[in-house]
């Protein structure tokens, strides 16, 4: 009994794994082709995970499994946000998947396995645990991209994702092995202590850092490790694209924080320079290439690359202000992405994908409310006040300037201005062009309610960002023990 009490911080992960096994077996005996029962079980599982995470929270960080797993405020906040993002994805995607014959038990089980990988990454305090979580997430996503077995584009995207993902995992493992060779440990806190006290082979340590940053850059999808993002976003079904582009970004943020900030803080002078190069290249390539795209999913893919560049700016700024701003940016970006991909699925119908820019022409004439929601989302992505995207960009720029990186702040503003063009182009198409199709937009009540809440949340967080911003700053300060 005492042993079970020591496992309390990992109850959410244990509950999720048990429920995945139950759902996997129960799904075999459910005759309902729409899989409504499986869907409800998945949503109840997410609700259960939320309740467990909230009720088992401790004020102090708790380590278990020989310091391989940590439960702290940052991990709990990121986990709850991950549950919410996955739940929203499933609500948005349900009707879309049913029409395409993809609303299967396999899809939902893989989604939960991907979530389990994210949770392990978020709570990892050991390089091996981080890697295990990352691989569980990655393998689940590879399979989900390839679920459309009859689609040549999806199969090609899955192959590219798998091959490049394996290469990035190799880089990451090689870097971790070098760090182990230099410090003699794989525990995050112990690596930091070893570096502080001086290691005999500094060159090996820096080489290991370069490989680790390269692996992290791939997982975040920043330049020059971004090649997979446009093809995977375009090739996967929109529901899978929504999953790849949202919740895993929270896990990737935690991954960067655990490895670079907790484990390699003494080497900040080395890795902040690398992040600065990655951030500038990502903002430049992402924003400039997005202008040429006619497919909305590819445009959002390049948009993701530029947003991840902005996220890195917050992290390299350092301190509570920088890390808190980066976490706030990640949360706002996920909220915006959920809404943008949801709009594609809402406008799609059986046998038709509304994923080109032309499909949004004249949307205001077909549905003024949906057009207004999309306008809020695009304004937020462009960083137009008073939306959440503006405040997220502003807080990151404030942190960058406070850290003394004035040239980086100027470049970030310039690239944001370039990026505003392709977001505002969609607004122009919706409000000033003639619709190419007059097909009625059929929306399920849950989708209608959720897209409205999503769009209005983007506006509300721009007007009243204080609470979320303070939660992000407090969780980072509490977990990383910053002054």
Tab-separated table of C-alpha atoms in Angstrom:
chain	number	residue	atom	x	y	z
A	1	UNK	CA	0.000	0.000	0.000
A	2	UNK	CA	2.858	2.356	0.851
A	3	UNK	CA	4.384	1.635	-2.550
A	4	UNK	CA	1.142	2.698	-4.272
A	5	UNK	CA	1.203	5.952	-2.299
A	6	UNK	CA	4.639	6.756	-3.714
A	7	UNK	CA	3.228	6.467	-7.256
A	8	UNK	CA	0.664	9.274	-6.744
A	9	UNK	CA	2.524	11.808	-9.004
A	10	UNK	CA	2.352	9.287	-11.885
A	11	UNK	CA	-1.317	8.308	-11.360
A	12	UNK	CA	-2.447	10.263	-14.440
A	13	UNK	CA	-0.010	8.370	-16.706
A	14	UNK	CA	-0.936	5.014	-15.133
A	15	UNK	CA	-4.673	5.758	-15.474
A	16	UNK	CA	-4.232	6.763	-19.126
A	17	UNK	CA	-2.272	3.592	-19.955
A	18	UNK	CA	-4.886	1.393	-18.250
A	19	UNK	CA	-7.732	3.156	-20.070
A	20	UNK	CA	-5.948	2.853	-23.442
A	21	UNK	CA	-5.737	-0.907	-22.859
A	22	UNK	CA	-9.429	-1.048	-21.853
A	23	UNK	CA	-10.514	1.015	-24.882
A	24	UNK	CA	-8.363	-1.115	-27.207
A	25	UNK	CA	-10.061	-4.325	-26.015
A	26	UNK	CA	-13.585	-2.834	-25.683
A	27	UNK	CA	-13.404	-1.443	-29.214
A	28	UNK	CA	-13.106	-4.992	-30.603
A	29	UNK	CA	-16.542	-5.864	-29.235
A	30	UNK	CA	-18.367	-2.654	-30.147
A	31	UNK	CA	-20.486	-3.153	-33.286
A	32	UNK	CA	-21.340	0.543	-33.723
A	33	UNK	CA	-19.609	1.664	-36.965
A	34	UNK	CA	-19.563	5.311	-35.816
A	35	UNK	CA	-17.598	4.288	-32.704
A	36	UNK	CA	-19.568	6.724	-30.525
A	37	UNK	CA	-19.019	4.623	-27.386
A	38	UNK	CA	-15.243	4.525	-27.982
A	39	UNK	CA	-15.256	8.286	-28.548
A	40	UNK	CA	-17.129	8.898	-25.290
A	41	UNK	CA	-14.725	6.588	-23.412
A	42	UNK	CA	-11.779	8.594	-24.776
A	43	UNK	CA	-13.326	11.906	-23.685
A	44	UNK	CA	-14.078	10.468	-20.225
A	45	UNK	CA	-10.460	9.270	-20.026
A	46	UNK	CA	-9.235	12.797	-20.765
A	47	UNK	CA	-11.596	14.175	-18.106
A	48	UNK	CA	-10.311	11.562	-15.634
A	49	UNK	CA	-6.686	12.492	-16.385
A	50	UNK	CA	-7.512	16.169	-15.787
A	51	UNK	CA	-9.145	15.442	-12.417
A	52	UNK	CA	-6.233	13.223	-11.326
A	53	UNK	CA	-3.602	15.792	-12.378
A	54	UNK	CA	-5.396	18.617	-10.572
A	55	UNK	CA	-6.205	16.678	-7.369
A	56	UNK	CA	-2.741	15.084	-6.983
A	57	UNK	CA	-0.849	18.372	-7.417
A	58	UNK	CA	1.737	19.110	-4.713
A	59	UNK	CA	3.147	22.560	-3.944
A	60	UNK	CA	6.688	21.223	-4.067
A	61	UNK	CA	8.280	19.278	-6.943
A	62	UNK	CA	8.094	15.509	-6.337
A	63	UNK	CA	10.631	13.105	-7.901
A	64	UNK	CA	10.126	9.363	-8.298
A	65	UNK	CA	11.506	6.341	-10.187
A	66	UNK	CA	15.040	7.197	-9.030
A	67	UNK	CA	14.742	10.840	-10.138
A	68	UNK	CA	13.672	9.877	-13.676
A	69	UNK	CA	10.217	11.474	-13.329
A	70	UNK	CA	9.199	14.804	-11.801
A	71	UNK	CA	5.792	16.208	-10.900
A	72	UNK	CA	5.869	19.999	-10.549
A	73	UNK	CA	3.670	22.985	-11.324
A	74	UNK	CA	4.962	23.405	-14.903
A	75	UNK	CA	4.342	19.744	-15.723
A	76	UNK	CA	0.809	19.835	-14.261
A	77	UNK	CA	-0.154	23.012	-16.154
A	78	UNK	CA	1.236	21.689	-19.461
A	79	UNK	CA	-0.493	18.321	-18.980
A	80	UNK	CA	-3.910	19.891	-18.330
A	81	UNK	CA	-3.476	22.092	-21.424
A	82	UNK	CA	-2.495	18.983	-23.449
A	83	UNK	CA	-5.669	17.147	-22.338
A	84	UNK	CA	-7.734	20.175	-23.373
A	85	UNK	CA	-6.041	20.434	-26.792
A	86	UNK	CA	-6.519	16.698	-27.533
A	87	UNK	CA	-10.146	16.819	-26.378
A	88	UNK	CA	-10.854	19.823	-28.628
A	89	UNK	CA	-9.139	18.075	-31.550
A	90	UNK	CA	-11.403	15.034	-31.154
A	91	UNK	CA	-14.569	17.158	-30.937
A	92	UNK	CA	-13.618	19.126	-34.057
A	93	UNK	CA	-12.541	16.027	-35.995
A	94	UNK	CA	-15.412	13.635	-35.178
A	95	UNK	CA	-17.746	14.445	-38.072
A	96	UNK	CA	-14.839	14.978	-40.503
A	97	UNK	CA	-13.421	11.519	-39.688
A	98	UNK	CA	-16.810	9.770	-39.851
A	99	UNK	CA	-17.365	11.068	-43.407
A	100	UNK	CA	-13.952	9.682	-44.465
A	101	UNK	CA	-14.196	6.328	-42.709
A	102	UNK	CA	-11.297	7.238	-40.391
A	103	UNK	CA	-13.290	7.463	-37.150
A	104	UNK	CA	-11.928	4.171	-35.877
A	105	UNK	CA	-10.747	2.726	-32.599
A	106	UNK	CA	-7.185	2.722	-33.969
A	107	UNK	CA	-7.274	6.499	-34.517
A	108	UNK	CA	-8.427	7.191	-30.965
A	109	UNK	CA	-6.053	4.699	-29.328
A	110	UNK	CA	-3.083	6.146	-31.248
A	111	UNK	CA	-4.188	9.630	-30.157
A	112	UNK	CA	-4.110	8.531	-26.500
A	113	UNK	CA	-0.734	6.817	-26.933
A	114	UNK	CA	0.606	10.064	-28.448
A	115	UNK	CA	-0.778	11.933	-25.423
A	116	UNK	CA	0.932	9.470	-23.075
A	117	UNK	CA	4.226	10.169	-24.850
A	118	UNK	CA	3.677	13.906	-24.371
A	119	UNK	CA	2.950	13.419	-20.646
A	120	UNK	CA	6.145	11.388	-20.171
A	121	UNK	CA	8.159	14.086	-21.986
A	122	UNK	CA	6.612	16.848	-19.879
A	123	UNK	CA	7.433	15.096	-16.584
A	124	UNK	CA	10.838	13.653	-17.522
A	125	UNK	CA	13.841	14.592	-15.402
A	126	UNK	CA	16.229	12.097	-17.017
A	127	UNK	CA	17.475	11.967	-20.604
A	128	UNK	CA	16.300	8.380	-21.068
A	129	UNK	CA	12.755	9.205	-19.904
A	130	UNK	CA	12.705	12.206	-22.239
A	131	UNK	CA	13.760	9.988	-25.131
A	132	UNK	CA	11.191	7.271	-24.319
A	133	UNK	CA	8.383	9.831	-24.211
A	134	UNK	CA	9.563	11.397	-27.457
A	135	UNK	CA	9.669	8.055	-29.290
A	136	UNK	CA	6.222	6.994	-28.020
A	137	UNK	CA	4.811	10.295	-29.307
A	138	UNK	CA	6.693	10.089	-32.627
A	139	UNK	CA	5.796	6.463	-33.427
A	140	UNK	CA	2.111	7.162	-32.716
A	141	UNK	CA	2.157	10.175	-35.055
A	142	UNK	CA	3.956	8.252	-37.844
A	143	UNK	CA	1.189	5.631	-37.737
A	144	UNK	CA	-1.570	8.258	-37.682
A	145	UNK	CA	-0.198	10.029	-40.763
A	146	UNK	CA	-0.195	6.666	-42.598
A	147	UNK	CA	-3.766	5.705	-41.529
A	148	UNK	CA	-5.118	6.700	-44.967
A	149	UNK	CA	-3.710	3.586	-46.609
A	150	UNK	CA	-5.315	4.322	-49.996
A	151	UNK	CA	-3.785	7.810	-50.204
A	152	UNK	CA	-0.426	8.026	-51.969
A	153	UNK	CA	0.169	11.538	-50.552
A	154	UNK	CA	-0.427	10.356	-46.966
A	155	UNK	CA	1.847	7.327	-47.411
A	156	UNK	CA	4.608	9.496	-48.866
A	157	UNK	CA	4.230	12.007	-46.019
A	158	UNK	CA	4.418	9.208	-43.432
A	159	UNK	CA	7.582	7.788	-45.036
A	160	UNK	CA	9.274	11.205	-45.070
A	161	UNK	CA	8.233	11.857	-41.479
A	162	UNK	CA	9.493	8.440	-40.351
A	163	UNK	CA	12.874	8.623	-42.110
A	164	UNK	CA	13.638	12.198	-41.049
A	165	UNK	CA	12.303	11.528	-37.554
A	166	UNK	CA	14.616	8.522	-37.198
A	167	UNK	CA	17.547	10.678	-38.326
A	168	UNK	CA	16.693	13.370	-35.757
A	169	UNK	CA	16.321	10.756	-33.016
A	170	UNK	CA	19.774	9.449	-33.936
A	171	UNK	CA	21.240	12.960	-33.642
A	172	UNK	CA	19.578	13.408	-30.263
A	173	UNK	CA	20.798	10.045	-28.941
A	174	UNK	CA	24.326	10.703	-30.204
A	175	UNK	CA	24.319	14.085	-28.442
A	176	UNK	CA	23.030	12.498	-25.222
A	177	UNK	CA	25.751	9.842	-25.364
A	178	UNK	CA	28.377	12.605	-25.643
A	179	UNK	CA	26.853	14.432	-22.671
A	180	UNK	CA	26.957	11.185	-20.711
A	181	UNK	CA	30.586	10.715	-21.693
A	182	UNK	CA	31.439	14.242	-20.531
A	183	UNK	CA	29.423	14.309	-17.274
A	184	UNK	CA	29.015	10.635	-16.302
A	185	UNK	CA	25.244	10.971	-15.739
A	186	UNK	CA	21.969	11.206	-17.663
A	187	UNK	CA	19.939	12.769	-14.857
A	188	UNK	CA	18.995	16.342	-15.807
A	189	UNK	CA	19.836	17.978	-12.446
A	190	UNK	CA	23.049	15.964	-12.086
A	191	UNK	CA	24.211	17.021	-15.587
A	192	UNK	CA	23.731	20.661	-14.577
A	193	UNK	CA	25.712	20.133	-11.345
A	194	UNK	CA	28.521	18.348	-13.196
A	195	UNK	CA	28.859	21.221	-15.692
A	196	UNK	CA	28.885	23.816	-12.861
A	197	UNK	CA	31.729	21.995	-11.098
A	198	UNK	CA	33.739	21.750	-14.322
A	199	UNK	CA	34.109	18.767	-16.636
A	200	UNK	CA	37.477	17.464	-17.873
A	201	UNK	CA	36.413	17.350	-21.535
A	202	UNK	CA	34.702	20.647	-22.419
A	203	UNK	CA	34.984	20.033	-26.191
A	204	UNK	CA	33.003	16.772	-25.933
A	205	UNK	CA	30.343	18.585	-23.908
A	206	UNK	CA	29.898	21.336	-26.508
A	207	UNK	CA	29.801	18.798	-29.373
A	208	UNK	CA	27.119	16.883	-27.493
A	209	UNK	CA	25.181	20.128	-27.023
A	210	UNK	CA	25.269	20.822	-30.780
A	211	UNK	CA	23.789	17.397	-31.568
A	212	UNK	CA	21.129	17.728	-28.861
A	213	UNK	CA	20.079	21.186	-30.122
A	214	UNK	CA	19.882	19.760	-33.680
A	215	UNK	CA	17.569	16.982	-32.467
A	216	UNK	CA	15.408	19.469	-30.553
A	217	UNK	CA	15.255	21.763	-33.603
A	218	UNK	CA	13.832	18.924	-35.695
A	219	UNK	CA	11.147	18.123	-33.144
A	220	UNK	CA	10.152	21.803	-32.978
A	221	UNK	CA	10.305	22.033	-36.784
A	222	UNK	CA	12.631	25.031	-37.059
A	223	UNK	CA	14.949	25.877	-39.977
A	224	UNK	CA	17.082	24.121	-41.238
A	225	UNK	CA	15.341	21.001	-39.825
A	226	UNK	CA	11.901	21.978	-41.136
A	227	UNK	CA	11.746	19.951	-44.373
A	228	UNK	CA	9.170	17.462	-43.062
A	229	UNK	CA	6.589	19.968	-41.827
A	230	UNK	CA	4.956	21.191	-45.095
A	231	UNK	CA	4.774	17.667	-46.593
A	232	UNK	CA	3.400	16.077	-43.422
A	233	UNK	CA	0.863	18.858	-42.817
A	234	UNK	CA	-0.308	18.612	-46.430
A	235	UNK	CA	-0.246	14.818	-46.754
A	236	UNK	CA	-1.906	13.826	-43.467
A	237	UNK	CA	-5.669	14.092	-43.004
A	238	UNK	CA	-6.591	17.476	-41.521
A	239	UNK	CA	-7.518	15.857	-38.180
A	240	UNK	CA	-4.034	14.334	-37.848
A	241	UNK	CA	-2.441	17.612	-38.993
A	242	UNK	CA	-4.363	19.384	-36.246
A	243	UNK	CA	-2.999	16.940	-33.670
A	244	UNK	CA	0.613	17.224	-34.920
A	245	UNK	CA	0.431	21.026	-34.995
A	246	UNK	CA	-1.027	21.587	-31.518
A	247	UNK	CA	-0.536	19.550	-28.297
A	248	UNK	CA	2.972	18.141	-29.148
A	249	UNK	CA	4.262	21.733	-29.209
A	250	UNK	CA	3.620	21.894	-25.437
A	251	UNK	CA	5.634	18.695	-24.964
A	252	UNK	CA	8.397	20.096	-27.215
A	253	UNK	CA	8.458	23.272	-25.098
A	254	UNK	CA	8.831	21.136	-21.952
A	255	UNK	CA	11.538	19.094	-23.723
A	256	UNK	CA	13.580	22.222	-24.483
A	257	UNK	CA	13.090	23.554	-20.957
A	258	UNK	CA	14.126	20.283	-19.294
A	259	UNK	CA	17.242	19.733	-21.431
A	260	UNK	CA	18.543	23.238	-22.112
A	261	UNK	CA	17.294	25.299	-19.181
A	262	UNK	CA	17.371	22.725	-16.367
A	263	UNK	CA	20.212	20.522	-17.612
A	264	UNK	CA	22.432	22.939	-19.529
A	265	UNK	CA	21.871	26.309	-17.884
A	266	UNK	CA	25.653	26.731	-17.276
A	267	UNK	CA	26.185	26.416	-21.057
A	268	UNK	CA	23.607	29.097	-21.904
A	269	UNK	CA	26.263	31.240	-23.577
A	270	UNK	CA	26.700	28.439	-26.142
A	271	UNK	CA	23.111	27.320	-26.740
A	272	UNK	CA	21.514	30.788	-26.743
A	273	UNK	CA	23.644	31.696	-29.778
A	274	UNK	CA	22.483	28.530	-31.581
A	275	UNK	CA	18.839	29.293	-30.747
A	276	UNK	CA	19.246	32.870	-32.033
A	277	UNK	CA	20.402	31.566	-35.453
A	278	UNK	CA	17.601	28.973	-35.573
A	279	UNK	CA	15.000	31.592	-34.567
A	280	UNK	CA	16.018	34.183	-37.201
A	281	UNK	CA	16.239	31.578	-39.987
A	282	UNK	CA	12.841	30.131	-39.005
A	283	UNK	CA	11.108	33.507	-38.994
A	284	UNK	CA	12.692	34.425	-42.340
A	285	UNK	CA	12.080	31.162	-44.221
A	286	UNK	CA	8.665	30.512	-42.621
A	287	UNK	CA	7.159	33.922	-43.329
A	288	UNK	CA	8.648	34.457	-46.799
A	289	UNK	CA	7.852	30.946	-48.112
A	290	UNK	CA	4.287	31.041	-46.730
A	291	UNK	CA	3.468	33.933	-49.078
A	292	UNK	CA	3.854	31.670	-52.136
A	293	UNK	CA	1.499	28.927	-50.853
A	294	UNK	CA	-1.959	28.360	-52.328
A	295	UNK	CA	-2.780	25.408	-50.060
A	296	UNK	CA	-3.918	26.568	-46.614
A	297	UNK	CA	-2.415	23.556	-44.798
A	298	UNK	CA	0.997	24.212	-46.364
A	299	UNK	CA	0.655	27.899	-45.546
A	300	UNK	CA	-0.091	27.034	-41.909
A	301	UNK	CA	2.910	24.671	-41.955
A	302	UNK	CA	5.291	27.495	-42.884
A	303	UNK	CA	3.441	29.708	-40.416
A	304	UNK	CA	4.228	27.107	-37.710
A	305	UNK	CA	7.930	27.312	-38.567
A	306	UNK	CA	7.898	31.102	-38.089
A	307	UNK	CA	5.933	30.828	-34.820
A	308	UNK	CA	8.405	28.303	-33.433
A	309	UNK	CA	11.160	30.810	-34.265
A	310	UNK	CA	9.332	33.352	-32.098
A	311	UNK	CA	9.026	30.755	-29.319
A	312	UNK	CA	12.813	30.222	-29.367
A	313	UNK	CA	13.325	33.980	-28.971
A	314	UNK	CA	11.529	33.811	-25.625
A	315	UNK	CA	13.627	30.851	-24.461
A	316	UNK	CA	16.981	32.411	-25.430
A	317	UNK	CA	16.004	35.614	-23.571
A	318	UNK	CA	16.184	33.663	-20.301
A	319	UNK	CA	14.757	34.481	-16.876
A	320	UNK	CA	11.156	34.250	-15.700
A	321	UNK	CA	10.097	36.918	-18.198
A	322	UNK	CA	11.550	35.082	-21.205
A	323	UNK	CA	10.514	31.545	-20.263
A	324	UNK	CA	7.063	32.686	-19.124
A	325	UNK	CA	6.539	34.594	-22.394
A	326	UNK	CA	7.633	31.527	-24.406
A	327	UNK	CA	5.175	29.286	-22.546
A	328	UNK	CA	2.358	31.830	-23.006
A	329	UNK	CA	3.232	32.017	-26.711
A	330	UNK	CA	3.061	28.212	-27.038
A	331	UNK	CA	-0.400	28.092	-25.409
A	332	UNK	CA	-1.793	30.926	-27.566
A	333	UNK	CA	-0.297	29.413	-30.719
A	334	UNK	CA	-2.033	26.086	-29.984
A	335	UNK	CA	-5.378	27.812	-29.429
A	336	UNK	CA	-5.019	29.643	-32.765
A	337	UNK	CA	-3.951	26.485	-34.635
A	338	UNK	CA	-6.874	24.467	-33.273
A	339	UNK	CA	-9.267	27.078	-34.623
A	340	UNK	CA	-7.555	27.431	-38.024
A	341	UNK	CA	-7.476	23.682	-38.746
A	342	UNK	CA	-11.031	23.364	-37.407
A	343	UNK	CA	-12.206	25.870	-40.032
A	344	UNK	CA	-10.760	23.658	-42.782
A	345	UNK	CA	-12.654	20.635	-41.396
A	346	UNK	CA	-15.906	22.581	-40.922
A	347	UNK	CA	-15.876	23.805	-44.547
A	348	UNK	CA	-14.895	20.345	-45.861
A	349	UNK	CA	-17.575	17.833	-46.767
A	350	UNK	CA	-17.721	14.251	-48.004
A	351	UNK	CA	-15.341	13.880	-50.966
A	352	UNK	CA	-14.164	17.506	-50.716
A	353	UNK	CA	-11.285	19.077	-48.766
A	354	UNK	CA	-11.561	22.838	-48.172
A	355	UNK	CA	-7.800	23.239	-47.867
A	356	UNK	CA	-7.002	25.778	-50.597
A	357	UNK	CA	-7.167	29.551	-50.223
A	358	UNK	CA	-9.869	29.728	-52.920
A	359	UNK	CA	-12.201	27.633	-50.743
A	360	UNK	CA	-12.387	30.580	-48.328
A	361	UNK	CA	-13.483	33.073	-50.983
A	362	UNK	CA	-16.709	34.848	-50.053
A	363	UNK	CA	-17.076	32.996	-46.754
A	364	UNK	CA	-18.725	36.091	-45.258
A	365	UNK	CA	-21.621	35.677	-47.714
A	366	UNK	CA	-22.044	31.996	-46.828
A	367	UNK	CA	-21.623	32.314	-43.046
A	368	UNK	CA	-20.848	35.729	-41.498
A	369	UNK	CA	-20.209	34.222	-38.041
A	370	UNK	CA	-17.653	31.676	-39.302
A	371	UNK	CA	-15.952	34.407	-41.339
A	372	UNK	CA	-15.712	36.553	-38.191
A	373	UNK	CA	-14.201	33.635	-36.213
A	374	UNK	CA	-11.628	33.060	-38.960
A	375	UNK	CA	-10.899	36.804	-39.025
A	376	UNK	CA	-10.145	36.731	-35.274
A	377	UNK	CA	-7.863	33.704	-35.714
A	378	UNK	CA	-5.970	35.236	-38.651
A	379	UNK	CA	-5.638	38.609	-36.883
A	380	UNK	CA	-4.266	36.786	-33.843
A	381	UNK	CA	-1.736	34.816	-35.914
A	382	UNK	CA	-0.640	38.059	-37.592
A	383	UNK	CA	-0.284	39.745	-34.187
A	384	UNK	CA	-2.983	42.385	-34.689
A	385	UNK	CA	-4.295	43.962	-31.444
A	386	UNK	CA	-6.425	43.352	-29.406
A	387	UNK	CA	-6.049	39.583	-30.008
A	388	UNK	CA	-4.041	37.087	-27.932
A	389	UNK	CA	-1.468	36.714	-30.722
A	390	UNK	CA	-0.541	40.388	-30.397
A	391	UNK	CA	0.019	40.128	-26.647
A	392	UNK	CA	1.995	36.876	-27.071
A	393	UNK	CA	4.333	38.508	-29.613
A	394	UNK	CA	4.565	41.665	-27.507
A	395	UNK	CA	5.541	39.746	-24.344
A	396	UNK	CA	8.254	37.817	-26.218
A	397	UNK	CA	9.637	41.024	-27.764
A	398	UNK	CA	9.607	42.669	-24.334
A	399	UNK	CA	11.671	39.773	-22.927
A	400	UNK	CA	14.094	39.898	-25.890
A	401	UNK	CA	14.645	43.656	-25.422
A	402	UNK	CA	15.058	43.242	-21.628
A	403	UNK	CA	17.753	40.632	-22.308
A	404	UNK	CA	19.587	43.157	-24.492
A	405	UNK	CA	19.022	41.440	-27.865
A	406	UNK	CA	17.813	44.582	-29.685
A	407	UNK	CA	18.812	43.426	-33.234
A	408	UNK	CA	16.823	40.186	-32.748
A	409	UNK	CA	13.754	42.179	-31.677
A	410	UNK	CA	14.011	44.398	-34.781
A	411	UNK	CA	14.300	41.345	-37.076
A	412	UNK	CA	11.330	39.699	-35.329
A	413	UNK	CA	9.150	42.781	-35.942
A	414	UNK	CA	10.211	42.969	-39.611
A	415	UNK	CA	9.422	39.314	-40.258
A	416	UNK	CA	6.103	39.654	-38.412
A	417	UNK	CA	5.159	42.475	-40.779
A	418	UNK	CA	6.000	40.242	-43.764
A	419	UNK	CA	3.972	37.430	-42.198
A	420	UNK	CA	0.928	39.668	-41.724
A	421	UNK	CA	0.453	39.693	-45.518
A	422	UNK	CA	-0.552	36.067	-45.955
A	423	UNK	CA	-2.874	36.084	-42.922
A	424	UNK	CA	-4.638	39.271	-44.021
A	425	UNK	CA	-4.927	37.845	-47.556
A	426	UNK	CA	-7.347	35.236	-46.190
A	427	UNK	CA	-9.437	37.996	-44.570
A	428	UNK	CA	-9.523	39.780	-47.933
A	429	UNK	CA	-10.657	36.572	-49.699
A	430	UNK	CA	-13.441	35.987	-47.158
A	431	UNK	CA	-14.862	39.507	-47.185
A	432	UNK	CA	-14.146	40.956	-50.636
A	433	UNK	CA	-14.187	38.022	-53.099
A	434	UNK	CA	-17.087	36.162	-54.673
A	435	UNK	CA	-17.581	32.621	-53.319
A	436	UNK	CA	-16.592	29.811	-55.694
A	437	UNK	CA	-19.042	27.416	-54.050
A	438	UNK	CA	-22.498	28.009	-52.608
A	439	UNK	CA	-22.772	24.589	-50.994
A	440	UNK	CA	-24.435	24.858	-47.569
A	441	UNK	CA	-22.097	24.659	-44.582
A	442	UNK	CA	-23.355	21.834	-42.378
A	443	UNK	CA	-22.071	22.072	-38.805
A	444	UNK	CA	-22.623	19.806	-35.832
A	445	UNK	CA	-23.850	21.713	-32.712
A	446	UNK	CA	-20.692	20.761	-30.739
A	447	UNK	CA	-18.444	22.085	-33.539
A	448	UNK	CA	-20.471	25.280	-33.811
A	449	UNK	CA	-20.210	25.936	-30.077
A	450	UNK	CA	-16.516	25.057	-29.850
A	451	UNK	CA	-15.354	27.171	-32.804
A	452	UNK	CA	-17.263	30.124	-31.319
A	453	UNK	CA	-15.636	29.612	-27.909
A	454	UNK	CA	-12.244	29.153	-29.597
A	455	UNK	CA	-12.452	32.386	-31.571
A	456	UNK	CA	-13.800	34.392	-28.652
A	457	UNK	CA	-11.097	32.947	-26.336
A	458	UNK	CA	-8.438	34.333	-28.706
A	459	UNK	CA	-10.061	37.747	-28.365
A	460	UNK	CA	-10.586	37.474	-24.578
A	461	UNK	CA	-6.965	36.422	-23.940
A	462	UNK	CA	-5.813	39.457	-25.910
A	463	UNK	CA	-7.959	41.797	-23.805
A	464	UNK	CA	-7.297	40.046	-20.457
A	465	UNK	CA	-4.035	38.082	-20.724
A	466	UNK	CA	-3.020	38.646	-17.100
A	467	UNK	CA	-4.265	35.405	-15.542
A	468	UNK	CA	-2.773	33.022	-18.135
A	469	UNK	CA	0.458	35.018	-18.256
A	470	UNK	CA	0.835	34.866	-14.460
A	471	UNK	CA	0.116	31.094	-14.462
A	472	UNK	CA	2.839	30.565	-17.097
A	473	UNK	CA	5.374	32.744	-15.258
A	474	UNK	CA	4.585	31.157	-11.863
A	475	UNK	CA	4.818	27.592	-13.191
A	476	UNK	CA	8.192	28.275	-14.832
A	477	UNK	CA	9.549	30.051	-11.746
A	478	UNK	CA	8.307	27.330	-9.401
A	479	UNK	CA	9.586	24.417	-11.497
A	480	UNK	CA	12.970	25.816	-12.467
A	481	UNK	CA	13.560	27.448	-9.049
A	482	UNK	CA	14.341	30.782	-10.679
A	483	UNK	CA	14.947	33.822	-8.435
